[in-house]
Coordinates of C-alpha atoms in Angstrom, one line a residue:
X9 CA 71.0 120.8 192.0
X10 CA 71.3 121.7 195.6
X11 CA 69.3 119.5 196.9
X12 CA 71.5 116.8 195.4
X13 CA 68.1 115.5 194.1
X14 CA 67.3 115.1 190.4
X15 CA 64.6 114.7 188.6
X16 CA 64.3 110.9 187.9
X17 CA 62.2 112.3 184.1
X18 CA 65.8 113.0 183.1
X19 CA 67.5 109.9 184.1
X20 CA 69.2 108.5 180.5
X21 CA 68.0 105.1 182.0
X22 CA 64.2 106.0 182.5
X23 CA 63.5 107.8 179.2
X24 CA 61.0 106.0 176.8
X25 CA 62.6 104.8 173.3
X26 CA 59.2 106.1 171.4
X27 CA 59.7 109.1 169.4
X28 CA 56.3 110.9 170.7
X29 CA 56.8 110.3 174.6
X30 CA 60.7 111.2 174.5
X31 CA 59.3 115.0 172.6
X32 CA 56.4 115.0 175.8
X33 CA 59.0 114.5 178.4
X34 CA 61.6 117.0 176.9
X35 CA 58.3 119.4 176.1
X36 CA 57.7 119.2 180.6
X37 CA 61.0 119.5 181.5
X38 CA 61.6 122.9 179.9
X39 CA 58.2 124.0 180.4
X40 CA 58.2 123.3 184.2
X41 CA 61.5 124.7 184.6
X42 CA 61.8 127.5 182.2
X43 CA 61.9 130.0 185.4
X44 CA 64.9 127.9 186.8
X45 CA 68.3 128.7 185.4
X46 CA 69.8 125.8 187.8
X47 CA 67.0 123.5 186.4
X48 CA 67.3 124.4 183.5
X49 CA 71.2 123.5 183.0
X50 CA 70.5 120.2 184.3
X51 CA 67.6 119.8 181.4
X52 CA 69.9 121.1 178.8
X53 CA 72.6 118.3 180.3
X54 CA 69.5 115.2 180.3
X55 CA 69.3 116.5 176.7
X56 CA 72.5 116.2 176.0
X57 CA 72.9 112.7 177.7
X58 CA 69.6 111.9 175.6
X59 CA 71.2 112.4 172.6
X60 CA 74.5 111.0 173.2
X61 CA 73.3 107.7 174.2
X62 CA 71.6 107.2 170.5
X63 CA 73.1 104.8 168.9
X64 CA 74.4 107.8 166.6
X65 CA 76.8 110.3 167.3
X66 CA 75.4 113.9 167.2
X67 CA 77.6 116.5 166.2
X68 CA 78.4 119.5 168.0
X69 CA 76.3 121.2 165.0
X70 CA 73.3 119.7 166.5
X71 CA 74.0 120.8 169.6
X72 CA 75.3 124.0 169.9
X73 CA 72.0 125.1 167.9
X74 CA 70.0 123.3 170.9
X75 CA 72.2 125.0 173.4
X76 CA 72.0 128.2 172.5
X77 CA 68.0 127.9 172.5
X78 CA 68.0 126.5 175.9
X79 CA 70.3 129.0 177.3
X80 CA 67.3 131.9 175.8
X81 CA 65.8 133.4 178.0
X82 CA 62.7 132.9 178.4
X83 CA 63.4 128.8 177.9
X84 CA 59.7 129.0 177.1
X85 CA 60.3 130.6 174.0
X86 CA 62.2 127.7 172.4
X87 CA 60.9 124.9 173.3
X88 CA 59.0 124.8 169.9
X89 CA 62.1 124.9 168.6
X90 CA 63.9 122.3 171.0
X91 CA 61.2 120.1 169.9
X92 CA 61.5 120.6 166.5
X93 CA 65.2 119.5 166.4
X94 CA 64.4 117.2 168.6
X95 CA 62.0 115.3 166.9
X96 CA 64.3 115.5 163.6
X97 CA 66.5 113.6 165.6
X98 CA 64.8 110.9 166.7
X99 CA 62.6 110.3 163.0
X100 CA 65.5 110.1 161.1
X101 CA 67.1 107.8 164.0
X102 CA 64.1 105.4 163.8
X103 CA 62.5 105.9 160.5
X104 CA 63.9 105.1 157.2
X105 CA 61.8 107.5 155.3
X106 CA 63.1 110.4 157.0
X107 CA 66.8 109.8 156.6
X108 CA 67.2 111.2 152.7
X109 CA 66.0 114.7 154.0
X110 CA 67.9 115.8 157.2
X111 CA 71.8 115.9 158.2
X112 CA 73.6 114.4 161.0
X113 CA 77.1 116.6 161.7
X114 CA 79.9 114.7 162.5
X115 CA 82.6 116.4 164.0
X116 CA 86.3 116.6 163.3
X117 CA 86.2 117.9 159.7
X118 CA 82.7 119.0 157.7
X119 CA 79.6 118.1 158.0
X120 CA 78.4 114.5 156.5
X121 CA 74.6 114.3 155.1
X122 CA 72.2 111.5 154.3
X123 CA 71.1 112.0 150.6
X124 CA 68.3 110.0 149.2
X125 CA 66.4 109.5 145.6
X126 CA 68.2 108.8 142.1
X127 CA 70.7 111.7 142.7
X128 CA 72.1 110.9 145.7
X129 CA 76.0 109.9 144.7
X130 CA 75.9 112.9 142.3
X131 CA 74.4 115.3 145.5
X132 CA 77.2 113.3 147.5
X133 CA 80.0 113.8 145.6
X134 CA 79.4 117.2 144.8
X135 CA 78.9 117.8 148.7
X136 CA 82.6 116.1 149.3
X137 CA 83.9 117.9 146.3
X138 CA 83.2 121.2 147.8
X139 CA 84.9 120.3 151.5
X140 CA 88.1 119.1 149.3
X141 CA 88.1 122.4 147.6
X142 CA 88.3 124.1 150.9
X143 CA 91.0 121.4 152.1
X144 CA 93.3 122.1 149.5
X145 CA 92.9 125.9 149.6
X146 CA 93.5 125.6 153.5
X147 CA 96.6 125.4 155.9
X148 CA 95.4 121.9 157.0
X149 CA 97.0 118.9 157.5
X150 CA 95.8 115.5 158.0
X151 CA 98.0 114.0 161.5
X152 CA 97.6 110.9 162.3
X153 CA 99.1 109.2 165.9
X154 CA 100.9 106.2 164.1
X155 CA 101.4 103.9 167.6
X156 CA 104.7 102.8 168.2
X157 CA 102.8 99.5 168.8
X158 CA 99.4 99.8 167.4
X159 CA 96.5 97.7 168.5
X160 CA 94.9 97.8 165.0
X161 CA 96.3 98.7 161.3
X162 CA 93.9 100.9 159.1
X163 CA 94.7 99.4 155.7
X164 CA 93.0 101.8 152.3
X165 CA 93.5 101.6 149.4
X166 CA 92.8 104.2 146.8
X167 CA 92.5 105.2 143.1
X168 CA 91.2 108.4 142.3
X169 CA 88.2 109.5 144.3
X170 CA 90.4 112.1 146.8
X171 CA 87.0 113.8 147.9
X172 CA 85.7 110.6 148.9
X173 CA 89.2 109.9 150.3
X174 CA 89.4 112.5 152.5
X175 CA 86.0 112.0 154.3
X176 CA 87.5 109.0 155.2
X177 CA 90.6 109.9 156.3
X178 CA 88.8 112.6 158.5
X179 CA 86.2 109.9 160.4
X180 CA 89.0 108.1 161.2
X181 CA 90.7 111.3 163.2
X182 CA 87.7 111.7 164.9
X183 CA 86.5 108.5 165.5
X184 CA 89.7 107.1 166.3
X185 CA 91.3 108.1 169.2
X186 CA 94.6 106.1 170.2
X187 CA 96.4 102.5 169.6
X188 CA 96.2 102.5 165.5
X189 CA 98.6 103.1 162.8
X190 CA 97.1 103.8 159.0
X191 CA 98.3 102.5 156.2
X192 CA 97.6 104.2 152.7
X193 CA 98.5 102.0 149.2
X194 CA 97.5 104.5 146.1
X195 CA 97.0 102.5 143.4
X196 CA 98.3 105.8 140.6
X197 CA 95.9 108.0 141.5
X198 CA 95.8 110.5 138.9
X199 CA 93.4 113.0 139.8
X200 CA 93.9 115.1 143.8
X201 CA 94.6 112.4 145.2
X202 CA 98.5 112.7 145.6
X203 CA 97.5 116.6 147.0
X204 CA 96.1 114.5 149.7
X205 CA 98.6 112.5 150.8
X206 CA 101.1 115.1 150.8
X207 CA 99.0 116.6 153.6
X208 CA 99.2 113.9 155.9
X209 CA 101.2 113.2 158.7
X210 CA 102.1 110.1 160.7
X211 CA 100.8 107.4 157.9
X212 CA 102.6 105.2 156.2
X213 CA 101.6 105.7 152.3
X214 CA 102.8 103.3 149.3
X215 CA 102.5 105.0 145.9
X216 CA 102.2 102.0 143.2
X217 CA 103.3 102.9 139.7
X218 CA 100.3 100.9 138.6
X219 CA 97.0 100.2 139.3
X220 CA 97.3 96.9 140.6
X221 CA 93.7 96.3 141.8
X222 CA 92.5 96.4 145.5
X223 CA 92.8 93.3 145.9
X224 CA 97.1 92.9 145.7
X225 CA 97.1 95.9 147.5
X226 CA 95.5 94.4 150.3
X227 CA 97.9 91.8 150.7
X228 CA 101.0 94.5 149.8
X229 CA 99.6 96.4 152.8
X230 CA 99.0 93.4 155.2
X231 CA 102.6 92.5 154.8
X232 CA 103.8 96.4 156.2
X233 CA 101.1 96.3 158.8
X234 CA 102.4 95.8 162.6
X235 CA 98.7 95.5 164.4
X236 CA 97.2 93.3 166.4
X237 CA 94.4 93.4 164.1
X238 CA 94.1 94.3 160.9
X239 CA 91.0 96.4 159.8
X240 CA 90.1 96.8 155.5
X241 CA 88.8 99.9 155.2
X242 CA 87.1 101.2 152.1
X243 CA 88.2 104.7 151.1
X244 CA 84.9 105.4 150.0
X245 CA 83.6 104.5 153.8
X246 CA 82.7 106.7 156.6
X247 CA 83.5 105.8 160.4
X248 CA 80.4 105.9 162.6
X249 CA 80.9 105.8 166.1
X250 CA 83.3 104.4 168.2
X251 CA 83.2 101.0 165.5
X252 CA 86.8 100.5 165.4
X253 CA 87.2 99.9 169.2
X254 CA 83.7 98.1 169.3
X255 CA 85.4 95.7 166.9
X256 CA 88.6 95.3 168.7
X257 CA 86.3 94.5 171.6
X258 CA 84.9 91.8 169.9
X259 CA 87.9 90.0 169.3
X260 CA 88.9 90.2 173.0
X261 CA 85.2 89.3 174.7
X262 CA 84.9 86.1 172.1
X263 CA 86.8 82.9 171.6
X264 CA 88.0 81.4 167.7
X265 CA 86.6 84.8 166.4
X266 CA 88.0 85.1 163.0
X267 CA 86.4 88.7 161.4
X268 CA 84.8 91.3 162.5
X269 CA 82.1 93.1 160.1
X270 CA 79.2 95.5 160.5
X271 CA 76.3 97.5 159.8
X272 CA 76.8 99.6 156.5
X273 CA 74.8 102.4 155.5
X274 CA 74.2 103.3 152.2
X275 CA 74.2 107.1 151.2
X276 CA 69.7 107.6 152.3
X277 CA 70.7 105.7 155.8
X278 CA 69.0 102.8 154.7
X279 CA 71.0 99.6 155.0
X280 CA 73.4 97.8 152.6
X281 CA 74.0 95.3 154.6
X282 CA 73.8 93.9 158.5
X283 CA 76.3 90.6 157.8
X284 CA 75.4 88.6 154.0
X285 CA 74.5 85.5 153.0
X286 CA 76.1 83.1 150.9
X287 CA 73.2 80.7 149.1
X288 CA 74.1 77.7 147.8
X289 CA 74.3 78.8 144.0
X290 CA 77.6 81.1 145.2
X291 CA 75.2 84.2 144.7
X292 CA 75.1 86.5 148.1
X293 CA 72.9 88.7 149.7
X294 CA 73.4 91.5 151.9
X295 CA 70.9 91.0 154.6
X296 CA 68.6 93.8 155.1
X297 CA 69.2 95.7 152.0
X298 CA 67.3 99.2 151.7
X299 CA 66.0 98.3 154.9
X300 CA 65.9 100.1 158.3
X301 CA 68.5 100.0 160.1
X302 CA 67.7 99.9 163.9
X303 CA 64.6 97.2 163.2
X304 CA 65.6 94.3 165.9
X305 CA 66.1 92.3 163.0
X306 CA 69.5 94.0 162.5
X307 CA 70.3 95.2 166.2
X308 CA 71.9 91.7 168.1
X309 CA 75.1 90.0 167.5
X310 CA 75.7 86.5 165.5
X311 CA 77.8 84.1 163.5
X312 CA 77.0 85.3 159.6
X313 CA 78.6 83.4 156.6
X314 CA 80.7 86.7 155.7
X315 CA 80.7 90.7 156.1
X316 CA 81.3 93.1 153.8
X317 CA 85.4 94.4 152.6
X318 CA 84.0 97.7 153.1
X319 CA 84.9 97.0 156.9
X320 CA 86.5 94.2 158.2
X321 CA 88.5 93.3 161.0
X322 CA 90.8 90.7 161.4
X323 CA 93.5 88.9 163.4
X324 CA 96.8 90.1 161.3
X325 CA 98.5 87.0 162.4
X326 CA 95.5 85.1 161.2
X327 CA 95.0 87.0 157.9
X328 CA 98.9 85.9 156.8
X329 CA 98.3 82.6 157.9
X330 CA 95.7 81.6 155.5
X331 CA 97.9 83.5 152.9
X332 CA 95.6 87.0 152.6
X333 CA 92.8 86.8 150.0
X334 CA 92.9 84.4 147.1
X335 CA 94.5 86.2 144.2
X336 CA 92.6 84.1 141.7
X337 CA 90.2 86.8 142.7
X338 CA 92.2 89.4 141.2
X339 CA 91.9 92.6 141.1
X340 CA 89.0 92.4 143.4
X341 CA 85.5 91.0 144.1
X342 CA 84.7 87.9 146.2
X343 CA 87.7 88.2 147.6
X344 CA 86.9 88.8 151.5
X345 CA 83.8 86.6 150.7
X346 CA 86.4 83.5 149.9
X347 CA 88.5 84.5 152.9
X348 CA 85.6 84.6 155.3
X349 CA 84.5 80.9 154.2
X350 CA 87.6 80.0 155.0
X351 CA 87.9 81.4 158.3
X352 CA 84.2 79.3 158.5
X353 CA 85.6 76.5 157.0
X354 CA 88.8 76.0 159.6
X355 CA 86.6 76.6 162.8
X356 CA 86.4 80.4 163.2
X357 CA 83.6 82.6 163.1
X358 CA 82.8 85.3 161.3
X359 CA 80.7 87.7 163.6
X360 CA 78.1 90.9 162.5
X361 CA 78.4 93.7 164.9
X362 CA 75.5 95.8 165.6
X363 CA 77.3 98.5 167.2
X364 CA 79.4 99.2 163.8
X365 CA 78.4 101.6 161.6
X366 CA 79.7 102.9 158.6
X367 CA 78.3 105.2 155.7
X368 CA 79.0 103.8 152.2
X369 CA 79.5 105.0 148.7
X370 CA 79.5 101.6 147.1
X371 CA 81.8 100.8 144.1
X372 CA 83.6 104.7 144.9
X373 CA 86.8 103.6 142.5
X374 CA 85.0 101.3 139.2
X375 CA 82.2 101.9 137.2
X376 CA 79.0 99.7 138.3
X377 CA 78.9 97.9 135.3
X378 CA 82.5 97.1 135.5
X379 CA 82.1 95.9 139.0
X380 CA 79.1 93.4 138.2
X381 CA 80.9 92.0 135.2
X382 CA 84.1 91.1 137.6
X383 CA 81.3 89.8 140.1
X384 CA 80.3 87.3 137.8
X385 CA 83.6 86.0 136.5
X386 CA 84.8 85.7 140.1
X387 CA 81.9 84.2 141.4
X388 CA 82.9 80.8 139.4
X389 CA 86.0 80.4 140.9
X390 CA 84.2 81.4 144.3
X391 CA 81.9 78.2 143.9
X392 CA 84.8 76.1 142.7
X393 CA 87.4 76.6 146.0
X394 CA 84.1 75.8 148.0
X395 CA 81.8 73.1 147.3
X396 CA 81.5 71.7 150.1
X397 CA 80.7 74.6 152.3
X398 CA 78.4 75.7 149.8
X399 CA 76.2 72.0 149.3
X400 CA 75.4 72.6 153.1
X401 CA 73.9 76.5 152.4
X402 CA 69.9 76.9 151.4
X403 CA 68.8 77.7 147.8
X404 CA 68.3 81.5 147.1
X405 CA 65.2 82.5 148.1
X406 CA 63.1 85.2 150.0
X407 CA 61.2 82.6 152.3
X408 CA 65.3 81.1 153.5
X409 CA 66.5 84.7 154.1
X410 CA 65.8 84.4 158.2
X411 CA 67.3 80.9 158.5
X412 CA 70.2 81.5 156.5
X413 CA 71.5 85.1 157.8
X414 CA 73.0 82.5 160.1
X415 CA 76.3 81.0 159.1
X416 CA 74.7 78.0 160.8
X417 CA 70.7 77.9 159.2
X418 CA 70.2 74.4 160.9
X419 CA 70.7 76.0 164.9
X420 CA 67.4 75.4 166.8
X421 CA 65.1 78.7 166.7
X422 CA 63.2 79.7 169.9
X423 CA 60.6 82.1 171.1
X424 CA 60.8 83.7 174.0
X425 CA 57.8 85.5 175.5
X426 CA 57.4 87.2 178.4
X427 CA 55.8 90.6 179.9
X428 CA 58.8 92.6 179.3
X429 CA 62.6 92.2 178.7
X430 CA 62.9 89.7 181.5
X431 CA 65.6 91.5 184.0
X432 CA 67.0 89.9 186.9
X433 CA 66.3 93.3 189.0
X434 CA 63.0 93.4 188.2
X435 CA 62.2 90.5 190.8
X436 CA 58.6 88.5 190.5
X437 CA 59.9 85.8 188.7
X438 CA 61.8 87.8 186.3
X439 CA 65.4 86.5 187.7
X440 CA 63.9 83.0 186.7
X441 CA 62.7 84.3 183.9
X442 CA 66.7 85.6 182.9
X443 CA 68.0 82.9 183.9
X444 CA 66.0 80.9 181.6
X445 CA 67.1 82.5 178.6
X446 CA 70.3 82.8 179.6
X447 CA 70.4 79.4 179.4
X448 CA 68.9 78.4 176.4
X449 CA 71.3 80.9 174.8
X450 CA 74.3 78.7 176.6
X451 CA 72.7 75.2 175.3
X452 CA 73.3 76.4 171.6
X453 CA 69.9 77.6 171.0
X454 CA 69.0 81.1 168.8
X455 CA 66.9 82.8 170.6
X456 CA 64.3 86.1 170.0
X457 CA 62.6 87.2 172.4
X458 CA 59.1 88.9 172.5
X459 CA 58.3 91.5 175.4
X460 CA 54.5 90.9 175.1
X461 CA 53.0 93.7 177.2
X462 CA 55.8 96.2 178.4
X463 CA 57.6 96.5 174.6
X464 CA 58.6 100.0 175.0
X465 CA 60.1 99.5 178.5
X466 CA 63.7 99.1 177.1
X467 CA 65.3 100.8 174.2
X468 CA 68.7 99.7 172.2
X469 CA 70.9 100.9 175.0
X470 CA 69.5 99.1 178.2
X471 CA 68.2 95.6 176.7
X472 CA 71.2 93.9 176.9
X473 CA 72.4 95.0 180.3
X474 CA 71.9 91.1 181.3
X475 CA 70.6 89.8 178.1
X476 CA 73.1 88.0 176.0
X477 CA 73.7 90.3 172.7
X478 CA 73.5 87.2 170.6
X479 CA 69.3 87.4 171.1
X480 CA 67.0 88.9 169.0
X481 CA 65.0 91.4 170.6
X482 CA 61.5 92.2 169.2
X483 CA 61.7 95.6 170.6
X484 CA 58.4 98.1 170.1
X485 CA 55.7 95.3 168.7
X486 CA 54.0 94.2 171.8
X487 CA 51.0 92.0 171.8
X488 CA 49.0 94.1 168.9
X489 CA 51.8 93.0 166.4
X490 CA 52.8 88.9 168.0
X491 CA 49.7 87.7 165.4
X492 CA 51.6 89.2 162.5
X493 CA 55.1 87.8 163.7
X494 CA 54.3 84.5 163.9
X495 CA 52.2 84.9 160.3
X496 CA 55.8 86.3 159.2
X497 CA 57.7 83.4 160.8
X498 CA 55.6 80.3 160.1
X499 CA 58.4 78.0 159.5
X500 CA 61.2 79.8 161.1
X501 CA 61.0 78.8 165.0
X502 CA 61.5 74.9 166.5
X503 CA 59.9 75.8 169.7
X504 CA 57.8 78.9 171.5
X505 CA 58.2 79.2 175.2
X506 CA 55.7 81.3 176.5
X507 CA 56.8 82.5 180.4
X508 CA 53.7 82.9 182.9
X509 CA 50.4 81.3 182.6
X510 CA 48.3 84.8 181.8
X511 CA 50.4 84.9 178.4
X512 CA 49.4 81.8 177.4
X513 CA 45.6 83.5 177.0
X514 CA 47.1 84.7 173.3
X515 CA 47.3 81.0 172.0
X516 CA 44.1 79.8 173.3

């Protein structure tokens, strides 16, 4: 503006995380401004910043259609419509039972949709079928940077499935920018697949004669790999996000970190998985299954017995030292749970990455029948290479699932209540207040922390400015909902620390 003045409303940092007051603020600043072309460019760029700092990416789909209707004239005239997409956004950002129905557009190569109810992998497919078509009728070709030294080694592995291939192969070029090398094994493909590949540029591709199973491709591909890090990528997987370099940074902000996993969507949006759980049976559970998948149950950092092959990062050096997966697992299943216990097992964590996000087919290249029978056979030899490890896990059972999404169940549980997300520049006692936490978080404790009367102050972008990401935030629940937390959590915390006297008024 010319003033050099702007409106503090559109400040990314000051807008409100609740669905209803972000569409009220959005509503006033085109209302109020509608007459003000200047005024109106800077609400169209708060918009923009609005959307962008969602923990999803937005497509330029989204947001050319919002553009243009801003740019109307008068800006009155759309703001119904603003609204509308708007609000879209938002539901399906923050409730699960809105994802099925709407479509987030990922650039770099067709759109990607969330597709929900008893059809949704034959909707899916047929949705990826239809882009392929128009790939293999097209001029286009698929070129990838191959580093001369790569930071990180994409390793897939294929057979059949070359729609679901492709959307893969495309996240990757847009969500990867620079420092990576990928590295294709195709398993004898026999259906597009090997159309595919010859369309791409700068990968390294090994064509087996065979199908020798994912999981001897793996270890084939490991051996060719020249990264820092090497990340398993399943070519029935969709990059969200910046998640490859959000893993990387991981690694390098950590100490003894041995894999890097994620959150991973299933095709409605809802979670597969936010880290899994190894009971003490050998059965395993992906934590938060079906569930939503920006609940603060699934939105901090921590130490989880294993993550998910669908994406998982590790050291390269690390991965050949402990010999690649177990090939008593062959061809595949429990295979990158038996290499994550052992990563536990010689003093390295395994860490679940909130920031990650992936889209998942699940079981893209076997039948599911197929896939549980090889689940059960390996599971035997799974509970065999680690009895010890396993004798120390809980039983299988819903009332355990809090305490053991934790590789360690036995760490001491706190809550930690306060008015608000206590940050240092807040002042009155909140510096105290930060440092407190911060603290319990350095003596080994788990913490989750309850803002008690300002739970909408924060959203997932700003809480953990100066809040270690390792604590569980109880975002949005405020004092209405603490009664029903603690009903939820009966057993689950050691100790509640309740910060400031007038707080204390709920337990009396």
């Amino acid at each position: 503006m010319a003033d050099g003045h702007k409106d503090p409303r559109w400040a990314t940092e000051n807008l409100p995380d609740d669905p209803e007051q972000l569409k009220h603020i959005i509503r006033l600043i085109l209302e109020d401004d509608s007459r003000n072309a200047q005024k109106c460019e800077e609400a169209l760029n708060a918009m923009k910043s609005l959307l962008s700092s969602w923990r999803w990416r937005i497509g330029n789909g989204v947001m050319s259609i919002a553009e243009r209707l801003l740019r109307r004239k008068p800006v009155r005239l759309a703001t119904d419509h603003v609204i509308d997409i708007l609000s879209r956004i938002v539901l399906n950002n923050r409730q699960r039972n809105a994802f099925g129905a709407s479509a987030f557009l990922l650039g770099g190569g067709g759109d990607l949709q969330f597709f929900s109810g008893k059809d949704a992998k034959k909707n899916y497919t047929k949705k990826q079928r239809g882009l392929l078509q128009e790939f293999l009728e097209s001029e286009e070709r698929l070129v990838f940077k191959n580093a001369d030294s790569p930071k990180v080694s994409i390793l897939l592995v294929l057979y059949n499935r070359a729609e679901l291939t492709l959307a893969c192969l495309r996240s990757i070029l847009s969500m990867v920018k620079d420092d990576y090398e990928v590295i294709i094994v195709d398993n004898d493909s026999s259906d597009e697949t090997a159309q595919v590949l010859d369309r791409i540029d700068g990968a390294v591709i090994v064509k087996n004669n065979q199908n020798e199973g994912f999981l001897l491709a793996c270890n084939a591909g490991a051996k060719i790999a020249r990264g820092k890090y090497l990340l398993l990528l399943n070519n029935d997987a969709v990059l969200l996000d910046d998640s490859v370099n959000k893993a990387v940074q991981v690694f390098e902000q950590g100490d003894k970190i041995g894999a890097v996993g994620g959150k991973i969507l299933l095709l409605d949006g809802s979670l597969q998985e936010a880290g899994s759980i190894v009971w003490n049976d050998g059965s395993c559970l992906g934590y938060g299954r079906c569930d939503s998948p920006e609940k603060p149950e699934y939105m901090f950092q921590r130490n989880v017995d294993y993550c998910s092959g669908a994406f998982l990062m590790v050291p390269l050096a690390l991965f050949d030292q402990l010999g690649g997966f177990d090939t008593v697992f062959v061809p595949a299943y429990y295979e990158e749970t038996d290499f994550c216990l052992r990563l536990n097992e010689n003093g390295y964590k395994v860490v679940y990455e909130p920031s990650i996000n992936i889209l998942h087919y699940e079981f893209g290249s076997s039948q599911g029948d197929d896939a549980t029978d090889l689940q059960k056979r390996n599971r035997k030899a799974f509970v065999a290479n680690h009895p010890e490890y396993l004798a120390q896990k809980l039983k299988p059972a819903e009332a355990n699932i809090l305490k053991a999404r934790f590789a360690d169940s036995n760490v001491k549980k706190v809550l930690y209540i306060d008015d608000r997300v206590p940050h240092s520049h807040f002042g009155s006692g909140f510096p105290r207040s930060n440092f407190i936490l911060n603290t319990l978080v350095e003596l080994g404790y788990q913490v989750t922390l309850y803002p008690l009367n300002f739970p909408n102050e924060d959203n997932w972008n700003t809480v953990y400015g100066d809040v270690p990401n390792t604590v569980e935030a109880m975002l949005h629940l405020g004092r209405k909902q603490l009664g029903e937390h603690l009903k939820k959590r009966l057993s689950y915390y050691d100790l509640i620390f309740v910060s400031r006297p007038h707080n204390m008024e709920f337990f009396t």
